[in-house]
PDB file of C-alpha atoms in Angstrom:
ATOM      1  CA  MET E   1     -30.388  28.365 -67.423  1.00  0.00           C
ATOM      2  CA  GLN E   2     -31.368  26.671 -70.608  1.00  0.00           C
ATOM      3  CA  THR E   3     -29.959  27.754 -73.827  1.00  0.00           C
ATOM      4  CA  THR E   4     -32.107  27.715 -76.845  1.00  0.00           C
ATOM      5  CA  PRO E   5     -30.680  25.424 -79.754  1.00  0.00           C
ATOM      6  CA  SER E   6     -29.567  27.614 -82.659  1.00  0.00           C
ATOM      7  CA  LEU E   7     -31.833  27.368 -85.762  1.00  0.00           C
ATOM      8  CA  GLN E   8     -29.154  28.520 -88.127  1.00  0.00           C
ATOM      9  CA  GLN E   9     -27.959  26.289 -90.510  1.00  0.00           C
ATOM     10  CA  PRO E  10     -24.167  25.542 -91.161  1.00  0.00           C
ATOM     11  CA  ALA E  11     -22.624  28.339 -93.450  1.00  0.00           C
ATOM     12  CA  ASN E  12     -21.054  25.814 -95.761  1.00  0.00           C
ATOM     13  CA  THR E  13     -24.412  23.875 -96.376  1.00  0.00           C
ATOM     14  CA  SER E  14     -24.885  23.661-100.276  1.00  0.00           C
ATOM     15  CA  ILE E  15     -28.032  23.883-101.932  1.00  0.00           C
ATOM     16  CA  GLU E  16     -28.366  21.289-104.848  1.00  0.00           C
ATOM     17  CA  LYS E  17     -29.936  22.344-108.103  1.00  0.00           C
ATOM     18  CA  PRO E  18     -33.108  20.876-108.707  1.00  0.00           C
ATOM     19  CA  SER E  19     -32.966  17.977-110.967  1.00  0.00           C
ATOM     20  CA  SER E  20     -34.634  17.698-114.592  1.00  0.00           C
ATOM     21  CA  PRO E  21     -35.008  14.999-117.155  1.00  0.00           C
ATOM     22  CA  TRP E  22     -32.745  16.927-119.627  1.00  0.00           C
ATOM     23  CA  ARG E  23     -30.059  17.657-116.847  1.00  0.00           C
ATOM     24  CA  ASP E  24     -30.037  14.052-115.902  1.00  0.00           C
ATOM     25  CA  ALA E  25     -30.008  12.847-119.550  1.00  0.00           C
ATOM     26  CA  TRP E  26     -26.951  15.186-120.078  1.00  0.00           C
ATOM     27  CA  ARG E  27     -25.066  14.114-117.146  1.00  0.00           C
ATOM     28  CA  SER E  28     -25.447  10.392-118.401  1.00  0.00           C
ATOM     29  CA  PHE E  29     -24.374  11.426-121.745  1.00  0.00           C
ATOM     30  CA  ALA E  30     -21.262  13.100-120.470  1.00  0.00           C
ATOM     31  CA  LYS E  31     -20.257  10.168-118.494  1.00  0.00           C
ATOM     32  CA  ASN E  32     -20.212   8.224-121.894  1.00  0.00           C
ATOM     33  CA  LYS E  33     -16.644   8.550-123.151  1.00  0.00           C
ATOM     34  CA  ILE E  34     -17.529   7.206-126.392  1.00  0.00           C
ATOM     35  CA  ALA E  35     -20.593   9.263-126.942  1.00  0.00           C
ATOM     36  CA  ILE E  36     -18.425  12.374-126.255  1.00  0.00           C
ATOM     37  CA  ALA E  37     -16.055  11.152-128.904  1.00  0.00           C
ATOM     38  CA  GLY E  38     -18.662  10.880-131.397  1.00  0.00           C
ATOM     39  CA  LEU E  39     -19.980  14.414-130.263  1.00  0.00           C
ATOM     40  CA  SER E  40     -16.329  15.957-130.858  1.00  0.00           C
ATOM     41  CA  ILE E  41     -16.215  14.467-134.016  1.00  0.00           C
ATOM     42  CA  VAL E  42     -19.537  15.699-135.222  1.00  0.00           C
ATOM     43  CA  VAL E  43     -18.735  19.274-133.951  1.00  0.00           C
ATOM     44  CA  PHE E  44     -15.270  19.194-135.635  1.00  0.00           C
ATOM     45  CA  PHE E  45     -16.929  18.559-139.080  1.00  0.00           C
ATOM     46  CA  ILE E  46     -19.689  21.009-138.457  1.00  0.00           C
ATOM     47  CA  LEU E  47     -17.122  23.784-137.657  1.00  0.00           C
ATOM     48  CA  VAL E  48     -15.063  22.684-140.667  1.00  0.00           C
ATOM     49  CA  ALA E  49     -18.311  23.085-142.928  1.00  0.00           C
ATOM     50  CA  LEU E  50     -18.960  26.551-141.273  1.00  0.00           C
ATOM     51  CA  PHE E  51     -15.554  27.718-141.695  1.00  0.00           C
ATOM     52  CA  ALA E  52     -14.763  26.256-145.137  1.00  0.00           C
ATOM     53  CA  PRO E  53     -13.983  29.487-147.022  1.00  0.00           C
ATOM     54  CA  PHE E  54     -11.541  30.497-144.530  1.00  0.00           C
ATOM     55  CA  ILE E  55      -9.631  27.460-143.915  1.00  0.00           C
ATOM     56  CA  MET E  56      -9.444  25.988-147.369  1.00  0.00           C
ATOM     57  CA  PRO E  57      -5.714  26.327-148.727  1.00  0.00           C
ATOM     58  CA  TYR E  58      -6.675  26.344-152.187  1.00  0.00           C
ATOM     59  CA  ASP E  59      -9.623  27.199-154.599  1.00  0.00           C
ATOM     60  CA  HIS E  60     -11.592  24.051-154.531  1.00  0.00           C
ATOM     61  CA  THR E  61     -12.719  24.537-158.282  1.00  0.00           C
ATOM     62  CA  LYS E  62      -9.371  25.854-159.921  1.00  0.00           C
ATOM     63  CA  PRO E  63      -7.817  23.279-162.034  1.00  0.00           C
ATOM     64  CA  ASP E  64      -4.014  23.139-161.958  1.00  0.00           C
ATOM     65  CA  LEU E  65      -2.926  20.397-164.856  1.00  0.00           C
ATOM     66  CA  ILE E  66       0.674  20.659-164.158  1.00  0.00           C
ATOM     67  CA  ASN E  67       0.295  19.255-160.841  1.00  0.00           C
ATOM     68  CA  ARG E  68      -2.698  16.688-161.579  1.00  0.00           C
ATOM     69  CA  LEU E  69      -2.693  13.284-159.629  1.00  0.00           C
ATOM     70  CA  LYS E  70       0.168  14.434-157.522  1.00  0.00           C
ATOM     71  CA  GLY E  71       0.519  12.374-154.201  1.00  0.00           C
ATOM     72  CA  PRO E  72       0.428  13.818-150.653  1.00  0.00           C
ATOM     73  CA  SER E  73       3.324  16.555-150.093  1.00  0.00           C
ATOM     74  CA  ALA E  74       3.995  19.568-148.130  1.00  0.00           C
ATOM     75  CA  GLU E  75       2.207  21.840-150.804  1.00  0.00           C
ATOM     76  CA  HIS E  76      -0.808  19.426-151.068  1.00  0.00           C
ATOM     77  CA  TRP E  77      -1.159  17.503-147.865  1.00  0.00           C
ATOM     78  CA  LEU E  78      -3.881  15.102-149.165  1.00  0.00           C
ATOM     79  CA  GLY E  79      -2.596  15.242-152.831  1.00  0.00           C
ATOM     80  CA  THR E  80      -4.489  16.473-155.997  1.00  0.00           C
ATOM     81  CA  ASP E  81      -7.043  15.049-158.192  1.00  0.00           C
ATOM     82  CA  ASP E  82      -7.081  14.398-162.139  1.00  0.00           C
ATOM     83  CA  PHE E  83      -7.411  18.182-162.707  1.00  0.00           C
ATOM     84  CA  GLY E  84      -4.837  19.310-160.171  1.00  0.00           C
ATOM     85  CA  ARG E  85      -7.253  20.467-157.632  1.00  0.00           C
ATOM     86  CA  ASP E  86      -6.134  20.331-153.817  1.00  0.00           C
ATOM     87  CA  ILE E  87      -8.144  17.209-152.524  1.00  0.00           C
ATOM     88  CA  LEU E  88      -7.920  18.787-149.036  1.00  0.00           C
ATOM     89  CA  SER E  89      -9.705  21.674-150.069  1.00  0.00           C
ATOM     90  CA  ARG E  90     -12.514  19.598-151.879  1.00  0.00           C
ATOM     91  CA  ILE E  91     -13.097  17.786-148.675  1.00  0.00           C
ATOM     92  CA  ILE E  92     -13.235  20.689-146.735  1.00  0.00           C
ATOM     93  CA  TYR E  93     -15.965  22.332-148.940  1.00  0.00           C
ATOM     94  CA  GLY E  94     -17.525  19.057-149.594  1.00  0.00           C
ATOM     95  CA  ALA E  95     -18.302  18.904-145.899  1.00  0.00           C
ATOM     96  CA  ARG E  96     -20.705  22.043-146.262  1.00  0.00           C
ATOM     97  CA  ILE E  97     -22.864  20.217-148.715  1.00  0.00           C
ATOM     98  CA  SER E  98     -22.839  16.617-147.251  1.00  0.00           C
ATOM     99  CA  LEU E  99     -23.817  18.028-143.786  1.00  0.00           C
ATOM    100  CA  TRP E 100     -26.206  20.488-145.169  1.00  0.00           C
ATOM    101  CA  VAL E 101     -27.921  17.716-147.196  1.00  0.00           C
ATOM    102  CA  GLY E 102     -27.823  15.419-144.235  1.00  0.00           C
ATOM    103  CA  PHE E 103     -29.336  17.859-141.771  1.00  0.00           C
ATOM    104  CA  SER E 104     -32.012  19.148-144.446  1.00  0.00           C
ATOM    105  CA  CYS E 105     -33.244  15.586-145.151  1.00  0.00           C
ATOM    106  CA  VAL E 106     -33.757  14.440-141.731  1.00  0.00           C
ATOM    107  CA  ALA E 107     -35.371  17.651-140.745  1.00  0.00           C
ATOM    108  CA  GLY E 108     -37.845  17.451-143.781  1.00  0.00           C
ATOM    109  CA  SER E 109     -38.484  13.734-142.816  1.00  0.00           C
ATOM    110  CA  ILE E 110     -39.097  14.624-139.157  1.00  0.00           C
ATOM    111  CA  LEU E 111     -41.633  17.475-140.083  1.00  0.00           C
ATOM    112  CA  VAL E 112     -43.560  15.368-142.419  1.00  0.00           C
ATOM    113  CA  GLY E 113     -43.421  11.913-140.686  1.00  0.00           C
ATOM    114  CA  CYS E 114     -44.172  13.165-137.257  1.00  0.00           C
ATOM    115  CA  THR E 115     -46.996  15.346-138.511  1.00  0.00           C
ATOM    116  CA  LEU E 116     -48.527  12.092-140.187  1.00  0.00           C
ATOM    117  CA  GLY E 117     -47.608   9.813-137.300  1.00  0.00           C
ATOM    118  CA  ILE E 118     -49.040  12.037-134.621  1.00  0.00           C
ATOM    119  CA  VAL E 119     -52.185  12.535-136.482  1.00  0.00           C
ATOM    120  CA  ALA E 120     -52.800   8.739-137.099  1.00  0.00           C
ATOM    121  CA  GLY E 121     -51.560   7.739-133.770  1.00  0.00           C
ATOM    122  CA  PHE E 122     -53.990  10.390-131.618  1.00  0.00           C
ATOM    123  CA  TYR E 123     -57.176   9.969-134.060  1.00  0.00           C
ATOM    124  CA  GLY E 124     -56.954   6.326-135.069  1.00  0.00           C
ATOM    125  CA  LYS E 125     -59.693   4.637-137.009  1.00  0.00           C
ATOM    126  CA  TRP E 126     -59.836   5.362-140.794  1.00  0.00           C
ATOM    127  CA  VAL E 127     -57.108   8.152-140.576  1.00  0.00           C
ATOM    128  CA  ASP E 128     -54.730   5.811-138.937  1.00  0.00           C
ATOM    129  CA  THR E 129     -55.655   3.311-141.427  1.00  0.00           C
ATOM    130  CA  ILE E 130     -54.880   5.395-144.434  1.00  0.00           C
ATOM    131  CA  ILE E 131     -51.560   6.937-143.198  1.00  0.00           C
ATOM    132  CA  SER E 132     -50.324   3.672-142.091  1.00  0.00           C
ATOM    133  CA  ARG E 133     -50.842   2.092-145.661  1.00  0.00           C
ATOM    134  CA  ILE E 134     -49.061   4.885-147.102  1.00  0.00           C
ATOM    135  CA  PHE E 135     -46.244   4.140-144.784  1.00  0.00           C
ATOM    136  CA  ASP E 136     -46.472   0.425-145.770  1.00  0.00           C
ATOM    137  CA  ILE E 137     -46.201   1.393-149.448  1.00  0.00           C
ATOM    138  CA  LEU E 138     -43.142   3.436-149.011  1.00  0.00           C
ATOM    139  CA  LEU E 139     -41.498   0.820-147.012  1.00  0.00           C
ATOM    140  CA  ALA E 140     -42.141  -1.936-149.711  1.00  0.00           C
ATOM    141  CA  PHE E 141     -39.527  -0.621-151.737  1.00  0.00           C
ATOM    142  CA  PRO E 142     -35.806  -0.854-151.148  1.00  0.00           C
ATOM    143  CA  SER E 143     -34.988   2.645-149.809  1.00  0.00           C
ATOM    144  CA  ILE E 144     -31.874   3.599-152.459  1.00  0.00           C
ATOM    145  CA  LEU E 145     -33.904   2.099-155.221  1.00  0.00           C
ATOM    146  CA  LEU E 146     -36.952   4.534-154.539  1.00  0.00           C
ATOM    147  CA  ALA E 147     -34.306   7.381-154.170  1.00  0.00           C
ATOM    148  CA  ILE E 148     -33.093   6.630-157.498  1.00  0.00           C
ATOM    149  CA  ALA E 149     -36.442   6.370-159.006  1.00  0.00           C
ATOM    150  CA  ILE E 150     -37.462   9.754-157.620  1.00  0.00           C
ATOM    151  CA  VAL E 151     -34.391  11.515-158.595  1.00  0.00           C
ATOM    152  CA  ALA E 152     -34.873   9.900-162.107  1.00  0.00           C
ATOM    153  CA  ILE E 153     -38.287  11.411-162.429  1.00  0.00           C
ATOM    154  CA  LEU E 154     -37.328  14.814-161.044  1.00  0.00           C
ATOM    155  CA  GLY E 155     -33.928  14.862-162.706  1.00  0.00           C
ATOM    156  CA  PRO E 156     -30.319  14.445-161.638  1.00  0.00           C
ATOM    157  CA  ASP E 157     -29.663  17.519-159.026  1.00  0.00           C
ATOM    158  CA  LEU E 158     -28.679  17.976-155.521  1.00  0.00           C
ATOM    159  CA  GLN E 159     -31.953  19.460-154.540  1.00  0.00           C
ATOM    160  CA  ASN E 160     -33.941  16.595-156.048  1.00  0.00           C
ATOM    161  CA  ALA E 161     -31.622  14.108-154.264  1.00  0.00           C
ATOM    162  CA  LEU E 162     -32.414  16.089-150.954  1.00  0.00           C
ATOM    163  CA  ILE E 163     -36.093  15.651-151.872  1.00  0.00           C
ATOM    164  CA  ALA E 164     -35.754  11.629-152.526  1.00  0.00           C
ATOM    165  CA  ILE E 165     -33.782  10.992-149.425  1.00  0.00           C
ATOM    166  CA  ALA E 166     -36.133  12.938-147.268  1.00  0.00           C
ATOM    167  CA  VAL E 167     -39.081  11.081-148.790  1.00  0.00           C
ATOM    168  CA  ILE E 168     -37.673   7.530-148.082  1.00  0.00           C
ATOM    169  CA  ASN E 169     -37.057   8.533-144.465  1.00  0.00           C
ATOM    170  CA  VAL E 170     -40.568   9.936-143.707  1.00  0.00           C
ATOM    171  CA  PRO E 171     -42.139   6.330-142.918  1.00  0.00           C
ATOM    172  CA  ASN E 172     -39.604   5.457-140.423  1.00  0.00           C
ATOM    173  CA  PHE E 173     -40.119   8.616-138.278  1.00  0.00           C
ATOM    174  CA  GLY E 174     -43.843   8.458-138.865  1.00  0.00           C
ATOM    175  CA  ARG E 175     -44.299   4.822-137.587  1.00  0.00           C
ATOM    176  CA  LEU E 176     -41.813   5.661-134.593  1.00  0.00           C
ATOM    177  CA  ILE E 177     -43.689   8.488-133.160  1.00  0.00           C
ATOM    178  CA  ARG E 178     -47.144   6.756-134.020  1.00  0.00           C
ATOM    179  CA  SER E 179     -46.379   4.040-131.639  1.00  0.00           C
ATOM    180  CA  LYS E 180     -45.268   6.274-128.929  1.00  0.00           C
ATOM    181  CA  VAL E 181     -48.454   8.488-129.392  1.00  0.00           C
ATOM    182  CA  LEU E 182     -50.388   5.413-129.361  1.00  0.00           C
ATOM    183  CA  SER E 183     -48.954   4.724-125.522  1.00  0.00           C
ATOM    184  CA  VAL E 184     -49.047   8.280-124.420  1.00  0.00           C
ATOM    185  CA  LYS E 185     -52.561   9.223-125.407  1.00  0.00           C
ATOM    186  CA  GLU E 186     -53.649   6.496-122.770  1.00  0.00           C
ATOM    187  CA  GLU E 187     -51.999   8.143-119.894  1.00  0.00           C
ATOM    188  CA  GLU E 188     -54.096   9.783-117.054  1.00  0.00           C
ATOM    189  CA  TYR E 189     -52.967  13.224-117.853  1.00  0.00           C
ATOM    190  CA  ILE E 190     -54.452  13.331-121.375  1.00  0.00           C
ATOM    191  CA  THR E 191     -57.587  12.011-119.948  1.00  0.00           C
ATOM    192  CA  ALA E 192     -57.830  14.502-117.466  1.00  0.00           C
ATOM    193  CA  ALA E 193     -56.941  17.334-120.321  1.00  0.00           C
ATOM    194  CA  LYS E 194     -59.909  16.022-122.351  1.00  0.00           C
ATOM    195  CA  SER E 195     -61.967  16.003-119.367  1.00  0.00           C
ATOM    196  CA  ILE E 196     -61.564  19.858-118.673  1.00  0.00           C
ATOM    197  CA  GLY E 197     -62.483  20.665-122.255  1.00  0.00           C
ATOM    198  CA  MET E 198     -58.996  21.113-123.751  1.00  0.00           C
ATOM    199  CA  ASN E 199     -59.042  21.056-127.376  1.00  0.00           C
ATOM    200  CA  ASP E 200     -57.323  18.539-129.578  1.00  0.00           C
ATOM    201  CA  ALA E 201     -54.388  20.946-130.964  1.00  0.00           C
ATOM    202  CA  ARG E 202     -53.495  22.215-127.499  1.00  0.00           C
ATOM    203  CA  ILE E 203     -53.396  18.531-126.100  1.00  0.00           C
ATOM    204  CA  LEU E 204     -51.298  17.617-129.369  1.00  0.00           C
ATOM    205  CA  PHE E 205     -48.634  20.445-128.995  1.00  0.00           C
ATOM    206  CA  HIS E 206     -48.515  20.744-125.211  1.00  0.00           C
ATOM    207  CA  HIS E 207     -48.905  17.327-123.921  1.00  0.00           C
ATOM    208  CA  VAL E 208     -48.591  14.370-126.642  1.00  0.00           C
ATOM    209  CA  LEU E 209     -45.884  15.961-128.721  1.00  0.00           C
ATOM    210  CA  PRO E 210     -43.345  16.760-125.874  1.00  0.00           C
ATOM    211  CA  ASN E 211     -43.754  13.445-124.298  1.00  0.00           C
ATOM    212  CA  SER E 212     -43.202  11.644-127.690  1.00  0.00           C
ATOM    213  CA  MET E 213     -40.081  13.247-129.005  1.00  0.00           C
ATOM    214  CA  THR E 214     -37.234  11.373-127.242  1.00  0.00           C
ATOM    215  CA  PRO E 215     -37.090   8.335-129.681  1.00  0.00           C
ATOM    216  CA  VAL E 216     -37.242  10.870-132.659  1.00  0.00           C
ATOM    217  CA  ILE E 217     -34.278  12.723-131.379  1.00  0.00           C
ATOM    218  CA  VAL E 218     -32.274   9.704-131.175  1.00  0.00           C
ATOM    219  CA  GLN E 219     -33.372   8.182-134.564  1.00  0.00           C
ATOM    220  CA  GLY E 220     -32.956  11.689-136.155  1.00  0.00           C
ATOM    221  CA  THR E 221     -29.259  11.747-134.972  1.00  0.00           C
ATOM    222  CA  LEU E 222     -28.675   8.112-136.660  1.00  0.00           C
ATOM    223  CA  ALA E 223     -30.662   9.268-139.631  1.00  0.00           C
ATOM    224  CA  VAL E 224     -28.221  12.186-140.424  1.00  0.00           C
ATOM    225  CA  ALA E 225     -25.715   9.525-140.646  1.00  0.00           C
ATOM    226  CA  THR E 226     -27.519   7.427-143.055  1.00  0.00           C
ATOM    227  CA  ALA E 227     -28.460  10.601-145.000  1.00  0.00           C
ATOM    228  CA  ILE E 228     -24.851  11.197-145.778  1.00  0.00           C
ATOM    229  CA  ILE E 229     -24.353   7.899-146.833  1.00  0.00           C
ATOM    230  CA  GLU E 230     -27.432   7.829-149.149  1.00  0.00           C
ATOM    231  CA  VAL E 231     -26.627  11.431-150.517  1.00  0.00           C
ATOM    232  CA  ALA E 232     -22.995   9.924-151.220  1.00  0.00           C
ATOM    233  CA  ALA E 233     -24.544   7.132-153.048  1.00  0.00           C
ATOM    234  CA  LEU E 234     -26.775   9.276-155.165  1.00  0.00           C
ATOM    235  CA  SER E 235     -23.839  11.396-156.058  1.00  0.00           C
ATOM    236  CA  PHE E 236     -21.543   8.606-156.880  1.00  0.00           C
ATOM    237  CA  LEU E 237     -24.055   7.508-159.350  1.00  0.00           C
ATOM    238  CA  GLY E 238     -24.426  10.864-160.919  1.00  0.00           C
ATOM    239  CA  LEU E 239     -27.719  11.795-159.462  1.00  0.00           C
ATOM    240  CA  GLY E 240     -26.445  14.301-156.823  1.00  0.00           C
ATOM    241  CA  ALA E 241     -24.223  17.042-156.711  1.00  0.00           C
ATOM    242  CA  GLN E 242     -23.380  18.391-160.226  1.00  0.00           C
ATOM    243  CA  SER E 243     -20.293  20.500-161.168  1.00  0.00           C
ATOM    244  CA  PRO E 244     -19.039  22.694-159.937  1.00  0.00           C
ATOM    245  CA  ASP E 245     -20.624  21.646-156.719  1.00  0.00           C
ATOM    246  CA  VAL E 246     -18.858  18.967-155.163  1.00  0.00           C
ATOM    247  CA  ASP E 247     -19.577  16.629-152.124  1.00  0.00           C
ATOM    248  CA  TRP E 248     -17.844  13.331-150.973  1.00  0.00           C
ATOM    249  CA  GLY E 249     -19.729  11.184-153.063  1.00  0.00           C
ATOM    250  CA  LYS E 250     -18.950  12.878-156.207  1.00  0.00           C
ATOM    251  CA  MET E 251     -15.466  12.988-155.428  1.00  0.00           C
ATOM    252  CA  LEU E 252     -15.405   8.995-155.169  1.00  0.00           C
ATOM    253  CA  ALA E 253     -17.203   9.026-158.456  1.00  0.00           C
ATOM    254  CA  ASP E 254     -14.600  11.250-160.020  1.00  0.00           C
ATOM    255  CA  SER E 255     -11.746   9.292-158.699  1.00  0.00           C
ATOM    256  CA  LYS E 256     -12.957   5.835-159.371  1.00  0.00           C
ATOM    257  CA  SER E 257     -10.977   5.589-162.681  1.00  0.00           C
ATOM    258  CA  TYR E 258      -7.777   6.591-160.782  1.00  0.00           C
ATOM    259  CA  LEU E 259      -8.058   4.032-157.795  1.00  0.00           C
ATOM    260  CA  VAL E 260      -4.915   2.203-158.716  1.00  0.00           C
ATOM    261  CA  GLN E 261      -2.868   5.045-160.401  1.00  0.00           C
ATOM    262  CA  ALA E 262      -3.821   7.476-157.454  1.00  0.00           C
ATOM    263  CA  PRO E 263      -5.502   5.941-154.486  1.00  0.00           C
ATOM    264  CA  TRP E 264      -5.476   8.952-152.537  1.00  0.00           C
ATOM    265  CA  THR E 265      -8.143  10.462-154.425  1.00  0.00           C
ATOM    266  CA  MET E 266     -10.489   7.851-153.300  1.00  0.00           C
ATOM    267  CA  ILE E 267      -9.213   6.986-149.761  1.00  0.00           C
ATOM    268  CA  PHE E 268      -9.420  10.505-148.322  1.00  0.00           C
ATOM    269  CA  PRO E 269     -12.968  11.371-149.368  1.00  0.00           C
ATOM    270  CA  GLY E 270     -13.851   7.804-148.135  1.00  0.00           C
ATOM    271  CA  ILE E 271     -12.281   8.573-144.710  1.00  0.00           C
ATOM    272  CA  ALA E 272     -14.253  11.609-144.502  1.00  0.00           C
ATOM    273  CA  ILE E 273     -17.644   9.794-144.925  1.00  0.00           C
ATOM    274  CA  MET E 274     -16.424   7.069-142.309  1.00  0.00           C
ATOM    275  CA  LEU E 275     -15.356   9.356-139.709  1.00  0.00           C
ATOM    276  CA  THR E 276     -18.648  11.616-140.069  1.00  0.00           C
ATOM    277  CA  VAL E 277     -21.110   8.703-140.007  1.00  0.00           C
ATOM    278  CA  LEU E 278     -19.160   7.014-137.151  1.00  0.00           C
ATOM    279  CA  GLY E 279     -19.264  10.218-135.041  1.00  0.00           C
ATOM    280  CA  PHE E 280     -23.051  10.545-135.666  1.00  0.00           C
ATOM    281  CA  ASN E 281     -23.679   6.869-134.661  1.00  0.00           C
ATOM    282  CA  LEU E 282     -21.576   7.255-131.655  1.00  0.00           C
ATOM    283  CA  MET E 283     -23.349  10.058-130.672  1.00  0.00           C
ATOM    284  CA  GLY E 284     -26.772   8.526-131.221  1.00  0.00           C
ATOM    285  CA  ASP E 285     -25.866   5.569-129.321  1.00  0.00           C
ATOM    286  CA  GLY E 286     -24.987   7.795-126.397  1.00  0.00           C
ATOM    287  CA  LEU E 287     -28.172   9.701-126.760  1.00  0.00           C
ATOM    288  CA  ARG E 288     -30.313   6.475-126.806  1.00  0.00           C
ATOM    289  CA  ASP E 289     -28.494   5.318-123.534  1.00  0.00           C
ATOM    290  CA  ALA E 290     -29.112   8.736-122.048  1.00  0.00           C
ATOM    291  CA  LEU E 291     -32.774   9.212-122.947  1.00  0.00           C
ATOM    292  CA  ASP E 292     -33.979   5.803-122.882  1.00  0.00           C
ATOM    293  CA  PRO E 293     -35.635   4.916-119.257  1.00  0.00           C
ATOM    294  CA  LYS E 294     -34.897   1.143-119.793  1.00  0.00           C
ATOM    295  CA  MET E 295     -31.303   1.516-120.805  1.00  0.00           C
ATOM    296  CA  LYS E 296     -30.906   3.545-117.319  1.00  0.00           C
ATOM    297  CA  GLN E 297     -32.314   0.473-115.424  1.00  0.00           C
TER     298      GLN E 297
END
């Protein structure tokens, strides 16, 4: 008598989750210890900025002339500045402004630059020519000098510094996504979408844009680090944050006269800038390795 073979699978058979490009990218990113270290630094400073009012040991604006230019101690871990204000508290509060300006500048640059770049790459012809020449004109000026000129025209203010830094980064994102759109629009699925009568807006938002954003994400991460340095440079020159607001660049400007007498007033804000920029650069390199197919090969 023949026995019918069992069709049941073993009970311990595991079903793997379907793979996706973003899940694969995260797995690749998570394996990169240096990238995870950069992400940890960025998350740390973001949390410091978010919870600054609750973790500052002192009021960052309250002077204490009796304790001016005191070195690091148990009472003031990072010392005090020329007005006796706690440096640790000012660094913690300065993280809010520095990170907010960095993210806001990059968000504005991505919005304007990607819009112009997508239109230029998709439609081509005279539209591409005009937009590309605008990018070339902006790139012809040294970025920091152009930012200084814009702030000088608009007036020294943190908001105007934000606008200036956003403007000088627009052509970087515009040219990046334009080159990507030029290759994406030649793909067969774009031709198929046009053949069935899909309008340009739907093709742009549902097909071209999602398949062109990978390099923009990587560049955006690296651009935040650059924006933080640029806003610190403008504040150092007196064109950024104005009292009573404070960012790390203004702290450097206020302490430049005391570099020999009280070096901690400049060292610790400089370290904060260095660590934040390092974190974004490490994270950006990890994203590039995870999202770029060429790097995976």
